[in-house]
Coordinates of C-alpha atoms in Angstrom, one line a residue:
X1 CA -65.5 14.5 9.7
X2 CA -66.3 12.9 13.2
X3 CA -62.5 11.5 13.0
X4 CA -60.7 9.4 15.8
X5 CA -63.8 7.9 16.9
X6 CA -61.8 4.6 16.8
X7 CA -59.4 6.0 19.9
X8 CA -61.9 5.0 21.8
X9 CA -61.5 1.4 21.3
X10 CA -57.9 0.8 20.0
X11 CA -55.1 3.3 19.8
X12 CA -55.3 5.6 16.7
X13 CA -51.6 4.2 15.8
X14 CA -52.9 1.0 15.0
X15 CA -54.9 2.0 12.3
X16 CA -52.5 3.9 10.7
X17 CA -50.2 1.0 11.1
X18 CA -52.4 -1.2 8.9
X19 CA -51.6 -2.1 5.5
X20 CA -52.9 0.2 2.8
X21 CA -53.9 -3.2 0.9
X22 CA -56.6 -4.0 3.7
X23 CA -60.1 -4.0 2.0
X24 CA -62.2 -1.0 4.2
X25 CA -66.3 -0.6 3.7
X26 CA -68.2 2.6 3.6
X27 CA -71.7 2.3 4.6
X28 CA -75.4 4.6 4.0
X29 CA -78.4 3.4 6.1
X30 CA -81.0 5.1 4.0
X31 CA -84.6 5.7 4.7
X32 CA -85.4 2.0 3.6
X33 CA -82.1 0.1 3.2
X34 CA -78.6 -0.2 4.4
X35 CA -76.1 -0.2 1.4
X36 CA -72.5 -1.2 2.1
X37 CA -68.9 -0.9 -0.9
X38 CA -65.9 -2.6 -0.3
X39 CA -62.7 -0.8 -1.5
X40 CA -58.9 -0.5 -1.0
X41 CA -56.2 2.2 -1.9
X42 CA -53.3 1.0 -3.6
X43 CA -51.7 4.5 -4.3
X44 CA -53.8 7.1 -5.1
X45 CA -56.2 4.8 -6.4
X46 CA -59.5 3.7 -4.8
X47 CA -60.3 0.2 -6.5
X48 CA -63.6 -0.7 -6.1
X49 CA -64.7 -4.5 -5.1
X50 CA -68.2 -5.1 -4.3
X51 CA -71.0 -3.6 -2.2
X52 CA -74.3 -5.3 -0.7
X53 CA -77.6 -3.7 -0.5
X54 CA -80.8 -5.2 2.1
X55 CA -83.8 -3.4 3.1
X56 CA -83.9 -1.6 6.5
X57 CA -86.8 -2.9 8.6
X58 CA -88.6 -0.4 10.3
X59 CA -87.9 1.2 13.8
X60 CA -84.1 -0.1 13.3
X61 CA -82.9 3.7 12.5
X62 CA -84.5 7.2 12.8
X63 CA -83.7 10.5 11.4
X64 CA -80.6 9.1 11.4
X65 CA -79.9 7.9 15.4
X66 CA -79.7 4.0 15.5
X67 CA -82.3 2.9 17.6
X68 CA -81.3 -1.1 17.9
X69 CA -78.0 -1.1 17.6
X70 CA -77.6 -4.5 17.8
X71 CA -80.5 -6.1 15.2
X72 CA -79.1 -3.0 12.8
X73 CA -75.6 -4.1 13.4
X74 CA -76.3 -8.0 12.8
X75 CA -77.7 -6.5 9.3
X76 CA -74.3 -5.2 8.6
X77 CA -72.7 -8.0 9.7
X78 CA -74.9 -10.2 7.8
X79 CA -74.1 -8.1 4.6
X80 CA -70.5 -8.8 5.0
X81 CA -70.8 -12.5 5.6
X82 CA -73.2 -12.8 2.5
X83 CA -70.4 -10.6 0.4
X84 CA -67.6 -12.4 2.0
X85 CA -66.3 -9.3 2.8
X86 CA -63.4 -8.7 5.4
X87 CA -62.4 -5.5 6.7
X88 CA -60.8 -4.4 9.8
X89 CA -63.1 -1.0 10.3
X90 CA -65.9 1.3 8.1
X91 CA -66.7 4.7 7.4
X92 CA -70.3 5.7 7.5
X93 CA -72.6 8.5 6.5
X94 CA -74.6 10.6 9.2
X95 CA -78.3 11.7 7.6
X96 CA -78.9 15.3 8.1
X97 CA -81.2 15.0 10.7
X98 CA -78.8 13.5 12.9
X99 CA -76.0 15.4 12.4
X100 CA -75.7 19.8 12.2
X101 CA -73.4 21.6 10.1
X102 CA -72.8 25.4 11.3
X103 CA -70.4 27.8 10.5
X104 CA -67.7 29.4 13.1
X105 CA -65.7 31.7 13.2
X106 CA -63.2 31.5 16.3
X107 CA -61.0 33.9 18.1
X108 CA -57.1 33.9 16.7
X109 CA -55.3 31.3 18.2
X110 CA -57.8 30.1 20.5
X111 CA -56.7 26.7 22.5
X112 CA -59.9 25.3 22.4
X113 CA -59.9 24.2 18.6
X114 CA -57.6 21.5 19.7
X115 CA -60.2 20.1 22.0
X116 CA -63.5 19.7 21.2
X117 CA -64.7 19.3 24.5
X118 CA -62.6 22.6 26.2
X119 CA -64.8 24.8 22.8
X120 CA -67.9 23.1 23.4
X121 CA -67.5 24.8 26.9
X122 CA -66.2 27.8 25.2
X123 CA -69.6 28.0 22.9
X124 CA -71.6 27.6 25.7
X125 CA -72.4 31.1 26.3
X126 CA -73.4 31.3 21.9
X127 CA -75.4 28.3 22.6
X128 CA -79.0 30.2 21.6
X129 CA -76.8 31.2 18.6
X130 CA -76.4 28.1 17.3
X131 CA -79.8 26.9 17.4
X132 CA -79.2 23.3 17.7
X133 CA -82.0 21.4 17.2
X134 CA -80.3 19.6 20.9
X135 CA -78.6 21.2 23.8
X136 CA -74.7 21.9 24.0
X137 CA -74.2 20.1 26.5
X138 CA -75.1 16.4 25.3
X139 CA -73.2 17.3 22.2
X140 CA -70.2 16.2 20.2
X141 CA -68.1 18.1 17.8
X142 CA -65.9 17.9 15.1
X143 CA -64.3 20.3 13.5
X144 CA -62.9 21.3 9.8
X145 CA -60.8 24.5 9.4
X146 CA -62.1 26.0 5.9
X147 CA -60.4 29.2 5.0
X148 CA -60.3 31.2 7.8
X149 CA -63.3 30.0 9.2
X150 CA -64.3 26.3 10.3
X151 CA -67.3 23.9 9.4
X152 CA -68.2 22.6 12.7
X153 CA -70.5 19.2 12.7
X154 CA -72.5 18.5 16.1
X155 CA -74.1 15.2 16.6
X156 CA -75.2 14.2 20.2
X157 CA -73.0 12.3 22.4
X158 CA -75.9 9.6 22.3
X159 CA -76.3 9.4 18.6
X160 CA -72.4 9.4 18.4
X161 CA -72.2 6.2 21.1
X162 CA -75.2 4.1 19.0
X163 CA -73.2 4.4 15.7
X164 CA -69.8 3.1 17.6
X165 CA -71.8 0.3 19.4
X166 CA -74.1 -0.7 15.9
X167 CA -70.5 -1.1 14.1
X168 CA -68.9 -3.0 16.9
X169 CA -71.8 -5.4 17.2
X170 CA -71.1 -6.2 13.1
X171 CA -67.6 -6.5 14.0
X172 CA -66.1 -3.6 12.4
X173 CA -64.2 -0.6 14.1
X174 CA -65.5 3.1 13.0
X175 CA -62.8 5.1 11.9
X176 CA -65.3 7.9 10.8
X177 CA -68.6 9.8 10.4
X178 CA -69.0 11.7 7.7
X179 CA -72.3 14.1 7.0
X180 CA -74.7 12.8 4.2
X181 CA -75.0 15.8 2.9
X182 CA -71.4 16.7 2.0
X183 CA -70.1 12.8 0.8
X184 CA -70.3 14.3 -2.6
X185 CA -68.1 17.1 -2.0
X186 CA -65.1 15.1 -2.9
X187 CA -66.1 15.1 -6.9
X188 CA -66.1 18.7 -7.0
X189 CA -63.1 20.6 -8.1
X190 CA -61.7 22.4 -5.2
X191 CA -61.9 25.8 -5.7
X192 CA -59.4 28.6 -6.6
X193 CA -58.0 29.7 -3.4
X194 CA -56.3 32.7 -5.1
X195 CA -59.4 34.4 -6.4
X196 CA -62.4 35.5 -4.1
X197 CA -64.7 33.0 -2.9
X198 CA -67.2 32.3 -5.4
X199 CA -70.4 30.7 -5.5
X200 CA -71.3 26.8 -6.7
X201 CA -74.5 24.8 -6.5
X202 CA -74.8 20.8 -6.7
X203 CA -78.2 19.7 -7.7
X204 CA -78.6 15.7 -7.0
X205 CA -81.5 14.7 -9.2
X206 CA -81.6 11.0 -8.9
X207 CA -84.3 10.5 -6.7
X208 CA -86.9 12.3 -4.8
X209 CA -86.8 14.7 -3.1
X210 CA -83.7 16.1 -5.2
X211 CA -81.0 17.4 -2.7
X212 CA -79.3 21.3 -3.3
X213 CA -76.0 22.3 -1.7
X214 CA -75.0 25.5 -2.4
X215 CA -71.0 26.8 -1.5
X216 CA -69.2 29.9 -1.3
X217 CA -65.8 29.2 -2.1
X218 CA -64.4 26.5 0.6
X219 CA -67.3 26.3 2.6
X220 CA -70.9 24.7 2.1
X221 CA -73.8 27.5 3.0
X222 CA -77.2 26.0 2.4
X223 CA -78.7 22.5 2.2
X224 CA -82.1 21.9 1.1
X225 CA -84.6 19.1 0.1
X226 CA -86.9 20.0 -3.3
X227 CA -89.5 18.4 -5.0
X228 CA -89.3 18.7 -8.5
X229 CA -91.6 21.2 -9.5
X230 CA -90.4 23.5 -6.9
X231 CA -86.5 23.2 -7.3
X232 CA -86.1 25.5 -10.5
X233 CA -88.6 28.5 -8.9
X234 CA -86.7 28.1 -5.6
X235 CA -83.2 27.9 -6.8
X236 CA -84.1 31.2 -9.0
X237 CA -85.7 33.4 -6.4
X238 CA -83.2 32.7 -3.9
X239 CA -80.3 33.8 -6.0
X240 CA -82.1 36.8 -6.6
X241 CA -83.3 37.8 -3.8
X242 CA -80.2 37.1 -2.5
X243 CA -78.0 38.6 -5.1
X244 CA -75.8 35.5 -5.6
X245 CA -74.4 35.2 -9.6
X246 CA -73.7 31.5 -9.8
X247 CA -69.7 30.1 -10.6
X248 CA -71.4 26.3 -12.1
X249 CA -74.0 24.2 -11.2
X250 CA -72.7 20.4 -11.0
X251 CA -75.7 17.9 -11.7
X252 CA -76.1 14.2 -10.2
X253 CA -78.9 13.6 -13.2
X254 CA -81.3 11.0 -13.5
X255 CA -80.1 8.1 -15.6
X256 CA -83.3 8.3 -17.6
X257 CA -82.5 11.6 -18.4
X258 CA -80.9 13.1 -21.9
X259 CA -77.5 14.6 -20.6
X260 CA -77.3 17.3 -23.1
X261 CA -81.1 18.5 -23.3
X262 CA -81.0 18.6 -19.8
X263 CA -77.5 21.2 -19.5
X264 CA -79.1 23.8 -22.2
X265 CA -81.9 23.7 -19.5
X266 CA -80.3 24.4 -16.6
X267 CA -77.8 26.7 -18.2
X268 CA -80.5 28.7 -20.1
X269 CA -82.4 29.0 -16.6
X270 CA -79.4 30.1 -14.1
X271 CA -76.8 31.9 -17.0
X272 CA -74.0 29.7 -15.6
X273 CA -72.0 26.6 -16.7
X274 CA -73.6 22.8 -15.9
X275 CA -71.4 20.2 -15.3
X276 CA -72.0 16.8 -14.6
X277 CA -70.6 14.3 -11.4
X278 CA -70.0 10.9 -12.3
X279 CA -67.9 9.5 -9.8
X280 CA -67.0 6.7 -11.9
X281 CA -65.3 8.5 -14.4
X282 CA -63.0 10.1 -10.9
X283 CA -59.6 9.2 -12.8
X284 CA -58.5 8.1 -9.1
X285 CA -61.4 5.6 -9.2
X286 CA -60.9 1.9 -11.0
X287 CA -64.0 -0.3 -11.1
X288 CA -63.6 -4.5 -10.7
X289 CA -62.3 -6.5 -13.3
X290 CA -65.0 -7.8 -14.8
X291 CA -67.2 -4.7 -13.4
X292 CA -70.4 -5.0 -10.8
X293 CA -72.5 -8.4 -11.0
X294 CA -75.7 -6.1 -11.3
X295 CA -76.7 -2.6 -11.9
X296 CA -75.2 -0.2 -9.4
X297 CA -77.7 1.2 -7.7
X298 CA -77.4 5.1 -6.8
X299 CA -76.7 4.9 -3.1
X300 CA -73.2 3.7 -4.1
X301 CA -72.4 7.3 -5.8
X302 CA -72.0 8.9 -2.1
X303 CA -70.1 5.8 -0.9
X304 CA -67.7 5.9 -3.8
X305 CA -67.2 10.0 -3.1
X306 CA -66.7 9.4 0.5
X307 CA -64.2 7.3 0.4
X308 CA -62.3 9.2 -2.5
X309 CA -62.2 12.3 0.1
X310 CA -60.4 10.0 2.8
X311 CA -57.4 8.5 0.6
X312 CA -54.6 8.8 2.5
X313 CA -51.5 10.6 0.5

C-alpha cells in the first residue's frame, strides 16, 4: 500500500527495469520473531524458495515502529546471509498498531488524490474526524481507490523513515509497506462488482488471539482481535445488532483442527457458507522442488498472500 517508498533512494524506473527473475523477500516482524520468504515471478507464478525465521529480542520493535533500526536491521541481514539469500529490495508488513486504515470519501475530481501531501493538507480541517491515534501533521498517507470510495493507510512520517532506514541497514531497498491486517486479502475472491456490495468475514484461527476482518463489497470495514471464547458471541451479536446477513465466512483454521467438523460449526452458527484459505493451494502459487526443509510455520501464510497481491501483470 505505502508504494514508491523506494523513490526516495533510487529512481522508481529502476526497479521496474529489473528482471522479473530477480529473487524479492517479504518480511513480518512479529511480536517475538522476524520471519522472512524468498520468492520470484516467472509469469503469473509466484515460486516459492525459502524463508528464515529468528526470534526478535526485546525493545528491537514496538507496536509495530522499529525502535533500533540498525541491531533489527543486522537481524535481517543476518537472516539473508544464513539463507544465502540475494535480493535487490523487500516488501514488509506494517502491525496494526503502527499503521491506520480509514475510509474516505473525496470530493469528484479533487487534485489532491494525486498527492498525498497536498490531501493531507486538504484533511486537515476533518482531522478530529479521523481520530488518529497521532496528529495529521507528522503523518504519511497512502492511498487505495476502492469503488467509489478510497482505503486510506496513515503511518507517521517517523515510523515510515525507521522502516526505510532498518531495510537499508540489511541491505535491501523497500519497495513497499503493506498493512498486517489486510496481507490476506489477496486469497479472497474479489468480489462481484455487478451486484451490490455484499458482506464477507475472514476469521484467522491459527493462533491467539484469532484475527476478524469483516468487508462490504471492495472495501474492509472492521478489524478485531478475539479470544476464543468470545469470537463466536461477538461475531453473532454484532451482526445482529447491526443487521448485517453474511455473503461467506473464509477460515485460516488451526492445523489441529478437523476441517469438516469445524465448517458445519461455523455454518450452523452464522447461516452462511465457510470456506477455507490455503494459500498454498493459490493455483498461481508453486512450492520448491523438493518442498520446505521443515515445517512451515504459520507466519509464512501472510507472506505468501502478500506477495501474490503484488505480481506484476
Amino acid at each position: 500500500m505505502f508504494s514508491g517508498l523506494t523513490e526516495r533512494l533510487l529512481p522508481l524506473q529502476q526497479h521496474l527495469l529489473k528482471p522479473l527473475m530477480r529473487s524479492r523477500v517479504a518480511v513480518s516482524i512479529g511480536a517475538d520473531q522476524v520471519t522472512v520468504l524468498a520468492h520470484q515471478q516467472r509469469g503469473q507464478q509466484l515460486r516459492l524458495q525459502s524463508w528464515q525465521q529468528a526470534p526478535l529480542p526485546p525493545g528491537l520493535c514496538e507496536g509495530g515502529v522499529p525502535l533500533h533500526v540498525e541491531a533489527l536491521g543486522d537481524l535481517i541481514g543476518d537472516l539473508l546471509l544464513q539463507g544465502a539469500i540475494q535480493a535487490p529490495g523487500a516488501t514488509a508488513l506494517v502491525p496494526a498498531p503502527a499503521v491506520v486504515l480509514r475510509v474516505l470519501e473525496l470530493p469528484p475530481g479533487l487534485e489532491a488524490v494525486q498527492d498525498p501531501a497536498a490531501l493531507l493538507q486538504w484533511l486537515e480541517p476533518h482531522a478530529a474526524a479521523l481520530e488518529l491515534p497521532f496528529a495529521l501533521e507528522v503523518a504519511s498517507l497512502s492511498l487505495q481507490p476502492r469503488g467509489d470510495r478510497w482505503l486510506a493507510a496513515f503511518i507517521t512520517q517517523a515510523s515510515l523513515d525507521a522502516w526505510i532506514e532498518t531495510f537499508a541497514v540489511a541491505g535491501l531497498e523497500l519497495h513497499g509497506l503493506e498493512p498486517e491486517v489486510l496481507a490476506i486479502e489477496p486469497l479472497l475472491p474479489s468480489p462481484d462488482l455487478e451486484q451490490p456490495p455484499l458482506w464477507r468475514a475472514c476469521l484467522d484461527q491459527r493462533q491467539q488471539p484469532w484475527q476478524l476482518l469483516l468487508w462490504q463489497g471492495q472495501m474492509p470495514q472492521l478489524h478485531r482481535s478475539l479470544e476464543p471464547d468470545q469470537a463466536e458471541p461477538w461475531l453473532e451479536q454484532l451482526l445482529g445488532q447491526q443487521g448485517i446477513s453474511l455473503d461467506a465466512l473464509w477460515l485460516l483454521p488451526d492445523a489441529a483442527e478437523a476441517w469438516e467438523p469445524l465448517q458445519q460449526h461455523w455454518q450452523a452458527r452464522l447461516g452462511c457458507p465457510v470456506h477455507g484459505l490455503d494459500p498454498y493451494s493459490h493455483s498461481s502459487v508453486v512450492l520448491p522442488e523438493q518442498g520446505w526443509l521443515s515445517p512451515a510455520p504459520n507466519q509464512l501464510d501472510p507472506l505468501i498472500a502478500m506477495a501474490l497481491g503484488r505480481l506484476q501483470p
